[in-house]
XYZ file of C-alpha atoms in Angstrom:
762
model
C -46.930 -125.351 81.113
C -45.667 -123.075 83.745
C -42.019 -122.357 83.721
C -41.582 -121.594 87.337
C -38.753 -123.229 89.243
C -41.238 -125.360 91.414
C -39.846 -128.857 92.267
C -42.216 -130.859 90.217
C -41.823 -128.834 87.148
C -38.014 -128.749 87.371
C -37.846 -132.479 88.173
C -39.947 -133.162 85.192
C -38.169 -131.108 82.677
C -34.738 -132.501 84.086
C -35.820 -135.956 83.309
C -37.074 -135.035 79.909
C -33.937 -132.890 78.960
C -31.136 -134.352 81.146
C -28.253 -132.740 79.199
C -29.566 -129.337 79.674
C -28.695 -129.632 83.436
C -24.621 -129.697 83.750
C -24.928 -130.455 87.440
C -26.843 -133.602 86.990
C -25.164 -136.913 88.233
C -24.020 -139.749 85.849
C -26.887 -141.725 87.293
C -29.372 -139.050 86.586
C -27.933 -138.591 82.993
C -29.062 -142.416 82.634
C -32.458 -141.507 83.649
C -31.873 -142.894 87.258
C -32.172 -139.884 89.348
C -30.596 -140.241 92.784
C -32.462 -137.358 94.127
C -36.475 -136.828 94.203
C -36.021 -133.042 94.177
C -33.609 -130.535 92.821
C -30.406 -130.137 94.782
C -30.043 -126.924 97.005
C -28.746 -123.822 95.437
C -25.097 -124.032 96.661
C -24.905 -127.733 95.210
C -26.192 -126.392 91.873
C -23.477 -123.641 91.693
C -20.858 -126.137 92.821
C -21.635 -128.348 89.844
C -23.038 -126.255 87.182
C -19.607 -124.947 86.167
C -16.304 -124.790 88.291
C -15.233 -121.760 90.079
C -13.723 -119.221 87.551
C -9.852 -118.842 87.585
C -7.888 -115.772 86.546
C -10.492 -114.118 85.996
C -13.062 -116.666 84.541
C -10.850 -119.926 84.272
C -10.636 -122.676 81.605
C -7.814 -121.358 79.375
C -5.766 -124.139 78.550
C -2.276 -122.913 79.284
C -1.723 -125.290 82.129
C 0.667 -127.612 80.264
C 2.911 -124.702 79.020
C 2.772 -122.643 82.175
C 3.965 -125.630 84.280
C 6.829 -126.583 81.936
C 8.019 -122.994 81.540
C 8.379 -120.300 84.243
C 6.496 -117.976 81.990
C 5.523 -114.358 82.956
C 2.872 -114.282 80.134
C -0.587 -112.995 80.881
C -2.762 -115.938 81.704
C -5.128 -115.577 78.747
C -8.496 -115.798 80.225
C -10.453 -118.392 78.476
C -10.834 -121.526 76.615
C -13.252 -124.112 77.385
C -11.893 -126.703 75.104
C -11.044 -128.982 78.024
C -13.986 -128.057 80.014
C -17.222 -127.518 77.865
C -16.002 -129.380 74.717
C -15.124 -132.391 76.767
C -18.284 -132.402 78.293
C -20.057 -132.289 75.208
C -17.951 -134.988 73.599
C -17.875 -137.444 76.420
C -21.518 -137.251 77.313
C -23.793 -139.929 76.142
C -26.034 -139.049 73.033
C -29.466 -138.344 74.477
C -32.712 -137.852 72.477
C -32.794 -134.171 71.345
C -36.070 -132.416 72.259
C -38.546 -132.840 69.412
C -41.223 -130.358 68.398
C -41.287 -126.454 68.671
C -42.872 -126.575 72.029
C -40.178 -128.854 73.618
C -37.367 -126.933 71.989
C -38.781 -123.680 73.501
C -38.810 -125.234 76.886
C -35.381 -126.441 76.553
C -34.113 -122.828 75.742
C -36.014 -121.380 78.635
C -34.619 -123.879 81.101
C -31.070 -123.144 79.764
C -31.215 -119.481 79.994
C -32.783 -119.444 83.421
C -30.753 -122.217 84.900
C -27.789 -120.073 86.163
C -26.777 -119.249 82.499
C -24.431 -116.356 83.568
C -22.368 -118.704 85.830
C -21.056 -120.657 82.922
C -17.542 -119.652 82.138
C -18.046 -119.293 78.333
C -21.024 -116.831 78.983
C -18.787 -114.862 81.395
C -16.149 -114.795 78.716
C -18.589 -113.517 76.168
C -19.691 -110.748 78.481
C -16.088 -109.860 79.061
C -15.061 -109.666 75.473
C -17.903 -107.374 74.645
C -16.533 -105.008 77.391
C -18.572 -105.613 80.472
C -15.997 -105.700 83.193
C -17.821 -105.892 86.334
C -18.757 -109.491 86.882
C -21.392 -108.403 89.467
C -23.398 -107.198 86.502
C -23.485 -110.391 84.667
C -26.428 -111.950 86.563
C -28.336 -108.752 86.183
C -27.730 -108.720 82.422
C -28.645 -112.545 82.183
C -31.883 -111.981 84.081
C -33.084 -108.915 82.096
C -32.290 -111.048 78.985
C -33.973 -114.122 80.332
C -37.135 -112.115 80.700
C -37.233 -110.925 77.141
C -36.421 -114.390 75.816
C -39.418 -116.022 77.685
C -41.578 -113.318 76.305
C -40.414 -113.611 72.869
C -40.588 -117.412 72.667
C -44.256 -117.458 74.169
C -45.520 -114.682 71.881
C -43.764 -115.775 68.697
C -45.505 -117.719 65.687
C -43.582 -120.512 64.123
C -42.824 -118.392 61.135
C -41.352 -115.589 63.489
C -39.293 -118.041 65.219
C -37.702 -119.196 62.234
C -36.785 -115.596 61.253
C -35.551 -114.566 64.771
C -33.810 -117.790 65.698
C -33.010 -119.464 62.463
C -35.084 -122.362 63.907
C -34.320 -124.909 61.224
C -30.585 -124.246 61.541
C -30.795 -124.489 65.322
C -32.769 -127.826 65.005
C -30.023 -129.284 62.941
C -27.093 -128.162 65.184
C -28.998 -129.383 68.373
C -28.409 -133.021 66.913
C -24.764 -132.583 67.624
C -24.913 -130.953 71.171
C -28.100 -129.369 72.422
C -26.372 -127.117 75.008
C -23.770 -125.867 72.722
C -26.288 -125.101 69.982
C -28.792 -123.201 72.460
C -25.994 -121.302 74.001
C -24.773 -120.120 70.495
C -28.421 -119.113 69.686
C -28.763 -117.380 73.086
C -25.697 -115.308 72.645
C -26.744 -114.224 69.103
C -30.218 -113.208 70.395
C -28.368 -111.201 73.193
C -26.770 -109.082 70.692
C -30.027 -108.379 68.884
C -32.408 -107.946 71.950
C -30.289 -105.918 74.509
C -29.753 -102.802 72.220
C -33.640 -102.489 72.421
C -33.569 -102.765 76.205
C -31.342 -99.712 76.541
C -29.956 -98.013 73.531
C -27.488 -95.778 75.357
C -25.930 -98.496 77.290
C -26.171 -101.412 74.745
C -26.429 -99.812 71.330
C -22.944 -100.769 70.381
C -23.965 -104.399 70.340
C -25.959 -103.837 67.106
C -22.506 -103.262 65.283
C -20.941 -106.167 66.861
C -23.932 -108.332 65.753
C -23.731 -106.924 62.235
C -19.951 -107.721 62.054
C -20.498 -111.246 63.105
C -23.030 -112.017 60.519
C -21.845 -113.481 57.036
C -24.990 -114.223 55.040
C -23.567 -114.282 51.392
C -19.971 -115.614 51.264
C -19.966 -115.696 47.361
C -20.430 -111.937 47.192
C -16.932 -111.541 48.742
C -15.560 -112.680 45.287
C -16.885 -110.124 42.629
C -14.591 -111.162 39.973
C -15.549 -114.761 40.062
C -19.167 -113.655 39.848
C -18.554 -112.020 36.429
C -17.693 -115.424 34.839
C -20.054 -118.074 33.734
C -18.108 -121.056 35.270
C -18.497 -124.730 34.609
C -18.159 -126.960 37.547
C -17.331 -130.528 36.741
C -17.374 -132.987 39.490
C -15.379 -136.209 39.359
C -16.684 -138.410 42.197
C -15.918 -141.944 42.931
C -14.131 -144.397 45.230
C -10.329 -144.519 45.879
C -8.698 -146.064 42.608
C -11.242 -144.931 40.147
C -9.257 -142.711 38.188
C -11.278 -139.627 38.896
C -8.198 -137.255 39.525
C -6.490 -138.710 36.423
C -9.134 -137.376 34.163
C -9.178 -133.969 35.838
C -5.503 -133.572 35.696
C -5.610 -134.369 31.797
C -7.915 -131.386 31.510
C -5.459 -129.260 33.270
C -2.421 -130.483 31.338
C -4.192 -129.129 28.104
C -5.054 -125.824 29.560
C -2.940 -122.520 28.762
C -3.381 -121.301 32.269
C -4.330 -123.635 35.024
C -3.775 -124.438 38.634
C -3.908 -127.758 40.636
C -5.087 -127.241 44.408
C -4.411 -130.108 46.668
C -4.767 -130.960 50.407
C -1.124 -131.631 51.016
C 2.342 -130.185 50.137
C 3.097 -133.777 49.237
C 0.462 -133.858 46.582
C 1.137 -130.469 45.216
C 4.879 -131.284 44.907
C 3.957 -134.751 43.062
C 1.723 -132.771 40.448
C 4.446 -130.156 40.154
C 6.889 -132.842 39.108
C 4.506 -134.809 36.856
C 3.488 -131.688 34.892
C 7.109 -130.666 34.452
C 8.317 -134.164 33.335
C 5.430 -134.480 30.884
C 3.910 -137.353 32.705
C 0.254 -136.176 32.307
C -1.102 -136.284 28.842
C -3.845 -133.596 27.808
C -7.204 -134.713 27.215
C -7.489 -136.480 23.803
C -3.593 -136.793 23.462
C -1.655 -139.985 23.326
C -1.188 -141.124 26.884
C 2.211 -143.012 26.023
C 3.908 -139.788 25.004
C 5.570 -136.965 27.096
C 3.994 -133.638 27.168
C 6.051 -131.411 29.488
C 4.795 -128.166 30.693
C 6.388 -125.547 32.681
C 4.708 -125.316 36.073
C 5.534 -123.428 39.222
C 5.044 -124.831 42.955
C 3.480 -122.676 45.730
C 2.908 -124.216 49.034
C 3.167 -122.722 52.509
C 6.584 -123.884 53.284
C 8.117 -124.314 49.708
C 8.020 -121.941 46.551
C 9.606 -122.960 43.347
C 9.286 -120.509 40.562
C 10.709 -121.997 37.302
C 9.388 -119.420 35.003
C 7.508 -116.038 36.007
C 5.423 -116.530 32.877
C 4.495 -120.159 33.531
C 0.982 -121.019 32.687
C 0.601 -123.817 35.297
C 0.627 -123.712 39.027
C 0.588 -126.577 41.516
C -0.379 -125.334 45.118
C -1.891 -126.385 48.418
C -5.607 -125.279 48.513
C -4.631 -122.411 51.111
C -2.115 -120.994 48.609
C -4.436 -120.705 45.478
C -4.039 -117.286 43.893
C -7.479 -115.967 43.679
C -6.504 -112.860 41.890
C -5.384 -114.598 38.958
C -7.768 -115.752 35.921
C -7.389 -119.466 35.003
C -8.697 -121.521 32.089
C -8.846 -124.640 34.109
C -8.415 -125.435 37.947
C -8.350 -128.844 39.650
C -9.459 -128.982 43.399
C -8.766 -132.252 44.923
C -10.360 -133.905 47.826
C -13.406 -131.672 47.602
C -15.068 -133.492 50.362
C -12.690 -131.561 52.761
C -14.967 -128.605 52.162
C -16.775 -129.762 55.292
C -13.904 -130.187 57.517
C -14.311 -128.057 60.580
C -10.774 -126.715 60.722
C -9.412 -126.553 57.150
C -12.590 -126.676 55.056
C -12.630 -122.833 54.767
C -9.854 -123.104 52.221
C -11.927 -125.244 50.009
C -15.146 -123.128 50.208
C -12.950 -119.924 49.369
C -11.399 -121.664 46.412
C -14.665 -122.888 45.107
C -16.450 -119.566 45.551
C -13.676 -117.363 44.671
C -11.664 -118.816 41.677
C -11.982 -116.791 38.481
C -11.868 -119.759 36.162
C -13.853 -120.880 33.168
C -13.604 -124.664 34.158
C -13.244 -125.859 37.697
C -12.791 -129.643 38.237
C -13.537 -130.964 41.596
C -12.391 -134.385 42.484
C -13.633 -136.338 45.726
C -16.442 -138.482 47.138
C -20.008 -138.730 46.128
C -21.124 -137.269 49.466
C -20.187 -133.769 48.365
C -22.341 -133.618 45.126
C -25.450 -132.170 46.527
C -23.687 -129.715 48.764
C -21.623 -128.435 45.868
C -24.746 -128.012 43.585
C -26.347 -125.904 46.560
C -23.212 -123.803 46.938
C -22.964 -122.732 43.282
C -26.598 -122.639 42.333
C -27.009 -118.713 43.378
C -24.114 -117.863 40.976
C -25.766 -119.725 38.007
C -22.601 -121.937 37.699
C -23.117 -125.007 35.306
C -22.730 -128.294 37.114
C -21.545 -131.590 35.464
C -21.306 -134.746 37.483
C -18.940 -137.498 36.169
C -19.082 -140.751 38.373
C -16.437 -143.370 38.324
C -16.196 -147.022 39.476
C -13.206 -148.784 40.926
C -10.572 -149.913 38.274
C -9.729 -152.936 40.195
C -11.770 -154.882 42.628
C -11.710 -154.454 46.352
C -12.750 -157.284 48.817
C -12.878 -157.865 52.320
C -11.237 -160.939 53.452
C -13.588 -163.574 54.902
C -11.823 -163.355 58.286
C -9.463 -161.361 60.406
C -5.718 -161.991 60.607
C -6.001 -162.665 64.326
C -2.496 -163.058 65.980
C -1.252 -165.077 63.163
C 1.626 -162.745 62.150
C 3.065 -165.618 60.083
C 0.394 -164.770 57.472
C 1.827 -161.342 56.776
C 3.600 -161.094 53.491
C 5.493 -158.825 51.231
C 3.088 -156.148 49.642
C 1.126 -155.933 52.959
C 0.298 -152.582 54.538
C -0.445 -152.677 58.348
C -2.458 -149.628 59.582
C -1.891 -148.154 63.019
C -2.823 -144.824 64.368
C 0.105 -143.835 66.787
C 3.705 -143.560 66.359
C 4.191 -145.967 69.373
C 2.034 -148.719 67.701
C 3.706 -148.206 64.410
C 7.238 -148.955 65.826
C 5.848 -151.526 68.219
C 4.357 -153.381 65.110
C 7.811 -152.900 63.163
C 9.763 -154.541 65.827
C 7.057 -157.345 66.471
C 6.738 -158.269 62.570
C 10.513 -158.080 61.996
C 11.392 -160.334 65.053
C 8.468 -162.942 64.317
C 8.549 -163.007 60.477
C 11.976 -161.923 59.366
C 10.382 -159.441 56.932
C 11.811 -155.910 57.024
C 9.255 -152.864 57.132
C 9.055 -149.284 55.870
C 7.168 -146.837 57.928
C 5.030 -143.698 57.155
C 3.255 -141.550 59.665
C 2.178 -138.035 60.131
C 5.089 -136.532 61.855
C 7.638 -137.799 59.283
C 8.657 -135.024 56.777
C 6.994 -135.453 53.301
C 10.305 -135.958 51.651
C 10.995 -139.036 53.986
C 7.572 -140.241 53.427
C 8.138 -140.300 49.757
C 11.476 -142.201 50.162
C 9.922 -144.856 52.329
C 7.058 -145.275 49.865
C 9.578 -145.662 47.008
C 11.411 -148.213 48.828
C 8.212 -150.192 49.443
C 7.059 -149.791 45.974
C 10.404 -151.064 44.535
C 10.153 -154.242 46.607
C 13.312 -153.417 48.344
C 13.926 -156.425 50.668
C 14.441 -154.247 53.505
C 11.226 -152.603 52.969
C 8.767 -155.133 51.696
C 5.985 -154.607 54.288
C 4.666 -150.999 54.983
C 3.522 -149.950 58.530
C 1.518 -146.679 58.326
C -0.872 -144.390 59.784
C -3.739 -142.748 58.257
C -1.296 -140.534 56.430
C -1.425 -142.941 53.484
C -5.088 -141.920 53.065
C -3.963 -139.055 50.756
C -0.909 -138.119 48.702
C 1.020 -141.472 48.031
C 0.721 -144.050 45.272
C 1.593 -147.413 46.903
C 1.853 -150.932 45.606
C -0.232 -152.353 48.315
C -1.774 -155.734 48.001
C -3.443 -156.031 51.185
C -4.509 -153.438 53.829
C -4.470 -154.718 57.449
C -5.928 -152.678 60.041
C -4.299 -153.196 63.430
C -7.152 -151.337 64.868
C -9.942 -149.157 63.741
C -9.873 -146.916 66.724
C -8.072 -143.656 67.078
C -7.322 -141.320 69.878
C -9.366 -137.969 69.229
C -7.694 -135.976 71.991
C -10.099 -137.188 74.495
C -10.613 -140.888 74.139
C -10.282 -143.727 71.478
C -12.984 -143.623 68.988
C -13.805 -145.586 65.775
C -12.455 -143.890 62.744
C -15.052 -142.445 60.340
C -16.649 -144.362 57.580
C -14.883 -142.125 54.957
C -11.709 -142.867 56.618
C -12.125 -146.338 56.441
C -13.065 -146.492 52.891
C -10.100 -144.237 52.020
C -7.601 -146.258 53.606
C -8.887 -149.619 52.626
C -9.090 -148.364 49.180
C -5.375 -148.147 48.914
C -5.264 -151.945 48.284
C -4.900 -153.115 44.733
C -4.139 -149.624 43.220
C -4.595 -149.653 39.376
C -1.496 -149.592 37.445
C 0.664 -150.668 40.401
C -0.158 -154.418 40.163
C -1.498 -156.668 37.383
C -4.547 -155.363 35.599
C -6.676 -158.091 37.067
C -5.204 -157.738 40.698
C -7.747 -157.551 43.518
C -7.338 -155.491 46.685
C -7.885 -157.168 50.047
C -8.688 -155.498 53.232
C -9.080 -156.956 56.627
C -8.422 -156.454 60.412
C -6.122 -158.021 63.202
C -9.081 -158.152 65.524
C -12.037 -160.561 65.235
C -14.373 -158.004 66.801
C -13.451 -155.407 64.364
C -13.893 -157.496 61.230
C -17.616 -157.035 61.154
C -17.278 -153.184 61.692
C -14.862 -153.063 58.546
C -17.230 -155.064 56.316
C -20.261 -153.024 57.361
C -18.439 -149.736 56.755
C -17.359 -150.935 53.328
C -20.903 -151.892 52.319
C -22.521 -148.559 53.363
C -22.573 -145.174 51.512
C -20.976 -142.106 53.114
C -23.364 -139.619 54.419
C -24.183 -136.520 52.316
C -22.233 -133.596 53.543
C -24.688 -130.619 54.929
C -22.406 -127.812 55.509
C -19.340 -126.065 53.935
C -17.040 -124.369 56.343
C -16.112 -120.744 56.016
C -13.288 -118.919 57.727
C -12.972 -115.487 58.679
C -10.504 -113.425 56.493
C -8.493 -110.377 57.684
C -11.244 -108.028 56.396
C -13.944 -109.799 58.421
C -11.742 -109.827 61.418
C -10.794 -106.258 61.007
C -14.394 -105.216 60.819
C -15.253 -107.121 64.014
C -12.267 -105.708 65.866
C -13.361 -102.107 65.260
C -16.689 -102.716 67.087
C -14.985 -103.923 70.334
C -12.680 -102.323 72.832
C -9.392 -101.548 71.391
C -7.316 -103.872 73.742
C -9.222 -107.004 72.144
C -6.748 -109.416 70.871
C -6.930 -112.023 68.289
C -7.639 -114.892 70.755
C -10.757 -113.070 71.932
C -11.911 -112.452 68.363
C -11.427 -116.205 67.604
C -13.348 -116.955 70.669
C -16.185 -114.572 69.717
C -16.282 -116.156 66.330
C -16.398 -119.664 67.832
C -19.144 -118.867 70.134
C -21.515 -116.404 68.246
C -20.656 -116.034 64.587
C -23.708 -116.649 62.416
C -23.801 -117.837 58.691
C -26.632 -119.126 56.627
C -27.071 -122.776 55.612
C -25.432 -124.503 53.925
C -22.369 -122.731 55.640
C -20.786 -123.267 59.077
C -18.130 -121.247 60.583
C -14.479 -122.754 61.152
C -13.859 -124.420 64.562
C -11.276 -122.144 66.223
C -10.898 -124.064 69.240
C -7.475 -125.571 68.133
C -6.269 -122.045 67.048
C -7.060 -120.374 70.531
C -3.673 -121.351 71.896
C -1.877 -120.007 68.767
C -3.857 -116.758 68.979
C -3.236 -115.999 72.660
C 0.406 -116.777 72.147
C 0.668 -114.279 69.366
C -1.248 -111.739 71.480
C 1.346 -111.936 74.191
C 4.340 -112.110 72.075
C 3.388 -109.536 69.606
C 0.815 -107.271 71.325
C 1.498 -104.280 68.954
C 0.829 -105.939 65.707
C -2.192 -105.552 63.600
C -5.022 -107.943 63.685
C -4.482 -108.772 60.089
C -0.825 -109.649 60.606
C -1.571 -111.603 63.814
C -4.250 -113.644 61.744
C -1.544 -114.392 59.154
C 0.824 -115.625 61.700
C -1.978 -117.701 63.255
C -1.993 -119.870 60.282
C 1.651 -121.005 60.673
C 1.825 -124.794 61.126
C 3.239 -124.979 64.686
C 2.732 -128.277 66.330
C 1.017 -126.890 69.322
C 0.441 -130.231 70.686
C 4.287 -130.568 71.371
C 5.060 -128.454 74.439
C 8.646 -127.915 73.301
C 7.558 -126.324 70.013
C 5.826 -123.290 71.884
C 8.872 -121.544 73.374
C 10.873 -122.002 70.149
C 8.187 -120.255 68.164
C 7.614 -117.602 70.767
C 11.403 -116.812 70.597
C 10.999 -116.250 66.693
C 7.915 -114.095 67.422
C 9.819 -111.874 70.002
C 12.715 -111.314 67.651
C 10.124 -110.435 64.875
C 8.194 -108.075 67.070
C 11.542 -106.287 68.093
C 12.473 -105.787 64.475
C 15.569 -108.179 64.682
C 16.900 -110.684 62.345
C 15.473 -113.964 63.303
C 18.408 -116.387 63.745
C 17.077 -119.981 63.393
C 20.379 -121.765 64.120
C 20.747 -119.787 67.463
C 17.036 -120.399 68.393
C 17.370 -124.198 67.641
C 20.646 -124.591 69.332
C 19.150 -122.921 72.483
C 16.492 -125.428 72.455
C 19.035 -128.283 72.140
C 17.871 -129.492 68.644
C 20.965 -128.679 66.968
C 22.834 -130.745 69.274
C 20.766 -133.589 68.480
C 21.123 -133.184 64.778
C 25.013 -132.967 65.250
C 24.908 -136.049 67.289
C 23.009 -137.994 64.758
C 24.984 -136.837 61.776
C 28.209 -137.937 63.681
C 26.742 -141.363 64.307
C 25.822 -141.403 60.626
C 29.358 -140.666 59.519
C 30.667 -143.489 62.014
C 28.350 -145.970 60.694
C 29.117 -145.291 57.165
C 32.876 -145.663 58.069
C 32.317 -149.004 59.663
C 30.578 -150.035 56.368
C 33.504 -148.740 54.256
C 36.011 -150.496 56.279
C 34.389 -153.769 57.197
C 31.730 -154.059 54.514
C 29.158 -154.138 57.356
C 28.490 -152.475 60.652
C 26.510 -152.877 63.861
C 24.277 -150.095 64.952
C 26.200 -147.176 66.539
C 22.984 -145.920 68.250
C 20.876 -148.120 70.681
C 17.242 -148.577 70.173
C 16.435 -146.108 72.828
C 18.908 -143.502 71.639
C 17.500 -143.684 67.922
C 13.966 -143.227 69.272
C 14.721 -140.209 71.315
C 16.770 -138.589 68.563
C 14.216 -139.337 65.945
C 11.626 -137.523 68.176
C 13.939 -134.524 68.344
C 14.637 -134.563 64.545
C 11.057 -134.552 63.800
C 10.545 -131.534 65.921
C 13.451 -129.853 64.357
C 12.036 -130.461 61.004
C 8.547 -129.042 61.828
C 10.114 -125.849 63.206
C 12.477 -125.540 60.140
C 9.215 -125.708 58.105
C 7.665 -122.936 60.304
C 10.476 -120.710 59.672
C 10.255 -121.285 56.006
C 6.676 -120.524 56.159
C 7.311 -117.315 58.028
C 10.294 -116.455 55.419
C 7.765 -116.277 52.603
C 5.549 -113.784 54.389
C 7.969 -111.859 56.452
C 11.306 -112.139 54.384
C 12.843 -109.101 56.023
C 13.354 -110.625 59.393
C 13.066 -114.146 58.412
C 15.963 -113.810 55.970
C 18.058 -116.925 56.451
C 16.097 -119.259 54.152
C 19.054 -120.806 52.339
C 20.738 -121.667 55.607
C 17.409 -123.305 56.796
C 17.031 -125.234 53.740
C 20.450 -126.682 54.280
C 19.698 -127.742 57.843
C 16.357 -129.073 56.617
C 18.242 -131.423 54.148
C 20.527 -132.690 56.948
C 17.658 -133.319 59.274
C 15.854 -135.463 56.733
C 19.080 -137.326 56.184
C 19.280 -137.826 60.010
C 15.681 -139.061 60.285
C 16.264 -141.631 57.537
C 19.265 -142.866 59.411
C 17.377 -143.153 62.704
C 14.568 -144.946 60.965
C 17.166 -147.575 59.988
C 18.563 -147.794 63.465
C 15.267 -147.573 65.511
C 13.479 -150.669 66.915
C 11.414 -149.578 69.854
C 10.926 -151.687 72.819
C 7.157 -151.426 72.927
C 6.004 -154.383 71.123
C 4.861 -156.207 74.183
C 1.437 -154.344 74.561
C 0.428 -155.084 71.114
C 1.377 -158.753 71.399
C -0.748 -158.925 74.428
C -3.590 -157.105 72.889
C -3.517 -159.773 70.029
C -3.412 -162.687 72.413
C -6.518 -161.392 74.396
C -8.682 -160.808 71.176
C -12.272 -161.628 71.590
C -14.511 -163.688 69.187
C -16.291 -161.806 66.233
C -19.224 -159.593 67.052
C -21.915 -158.202 64.742
C -21.992 -154.832 66.493
C -20.909 -152.020 64.233
C -21.367 -148.175 64.359
C -22.138 -148.310 60.625
C -24.710 -151.070 60.577
């Protein structure tokens, strides 16, 4: 087939591979082209990619720059709201099958105004090509070499040059994105051969972006013959219980969990002697001294303690252990946090590593540890109590809600709307748990629910209950199975459905023969739930790896000295290569953080910037950004970072003081009259609750920084005091709040449609 841009060939290829043409209309994407021939050139340029802005467009600082009259440099690029949305929202089309068709797809892509795409221009700019007039010339020279290479290469050569099998797998999730990554990688390899004097430096960039053997970064772990013991099974199967008993009997051991909440719970249980070693009498106490290490909290009870409980990111890889327990091992495939699990698995110097999680991770784990020669043992578990899907949905019959039920919703608005609706229509009182609540408040709400407190007999929660809390739930009722993903409402994953539904009927929290029940509010979602629960979770294919400071430093040295952390992350996001079964971390959500750090602290080393980029700032909350920037500016200037002054300037201290005054007034009324009416209105309580949630998150940010930069972030004790007061204020607001947003939920239930058999998991 000829690859000229003749009308007939172009139309034919456009119909065959519609997603390869960004300028196609919605009708043509459905295979119903409104045009018989390609549009004129100016129309293509108009629709292929929007005109660049400052200098290439797309960097997502619009929200912040509009709300704050900032003089910051408009960091040049993040196409998360451009390209990513286009990939996510586009219909799923049939990916080109067969080597010949895939070659054609690549050639179409590279010749279809490739250099006009903003992310390609950004790629050229990061590499040091400043003149935009050169971009088309670079792309044309490169395209010619690509055509020649694809036409002349055998399948074996294609596999070697293009990592063809890996490219085919990645095309399943987004053809354009996968092809562009492959093209950028080939650009770095081909152009040095075109002109060594002008492009020779690209070879060093290419070498720095390649990570082929991550396990070799941990030589100490490679010197140990490790035993990997997998404990896999559904929720409420006892898998973690058996692993923790092995840990409790070890002289030197570590628990690595996904949440500070879980790490703190295991820390308490080990110190209290609530976990019996393997083979010991489980009815007796076996206290062990255990230290706690998380990002925001460090409790060293004894410097010589043999046990540590930590979040996965904080596991000390330099220490030698007898036993390590890594919880929720399926998180190793998470595109954002999975790198911490991969690093722990490959880097831990331990004789015995227990991995707890889903069956879906088994084959991937075997593949990861096979090169090191580690022994793998798989222990499989079944649920200790039955879990059933109710024969029908709840519908709008809220009168059927009873004590011990957990209603699941996926937004703060829905949670408080349901709370008001249920309390007003049933007389039952509700506890609430959701992601923005501090872990300490979540534990308190869970404890009140578990105790059968008359004021907390029903639980309304988000997917935050999926991990980290033991709850006496009799029934899990999904108010919806859809969740906002940043762009649109999507059905939650099969794994999430199973994990949340599995919280019903937890073993040891009800009678031994208790049965857990799960169902939905909506008739049309009942079949989706039933189908999901009857299907197996898909096997994981990739383990995520993240760039450490050494890797980032090596890459930075190959680029212009002015290259910032944001540009390094962008290059990793777009081009970094690693062999299967590894996949590079998704840095898209870290770009805002990286560019903010570049602007506030331009003189810091890349390693220090990379450390700061991991701080848990709630970037989605506009008010959080200037608060964090104030901390960074003070740190950059070598000043003491005064948290109270920063929070007062942001208005958060005033909110806290107002709430604490109202709390004292409420308590005074109770002491005087034996009862009291709310001293804050529903709206006032809601607004103050949001402010306190933000204050708590920023206090945790300060604590996180204080453990890494203790000289300038030196007011840890004062922050701990404010944090305790904030948690008390949040508890008070939860008692006062009853939002005025139940109407939308009530209407949605009223309009519920009949059952349907359609399911994404069928």
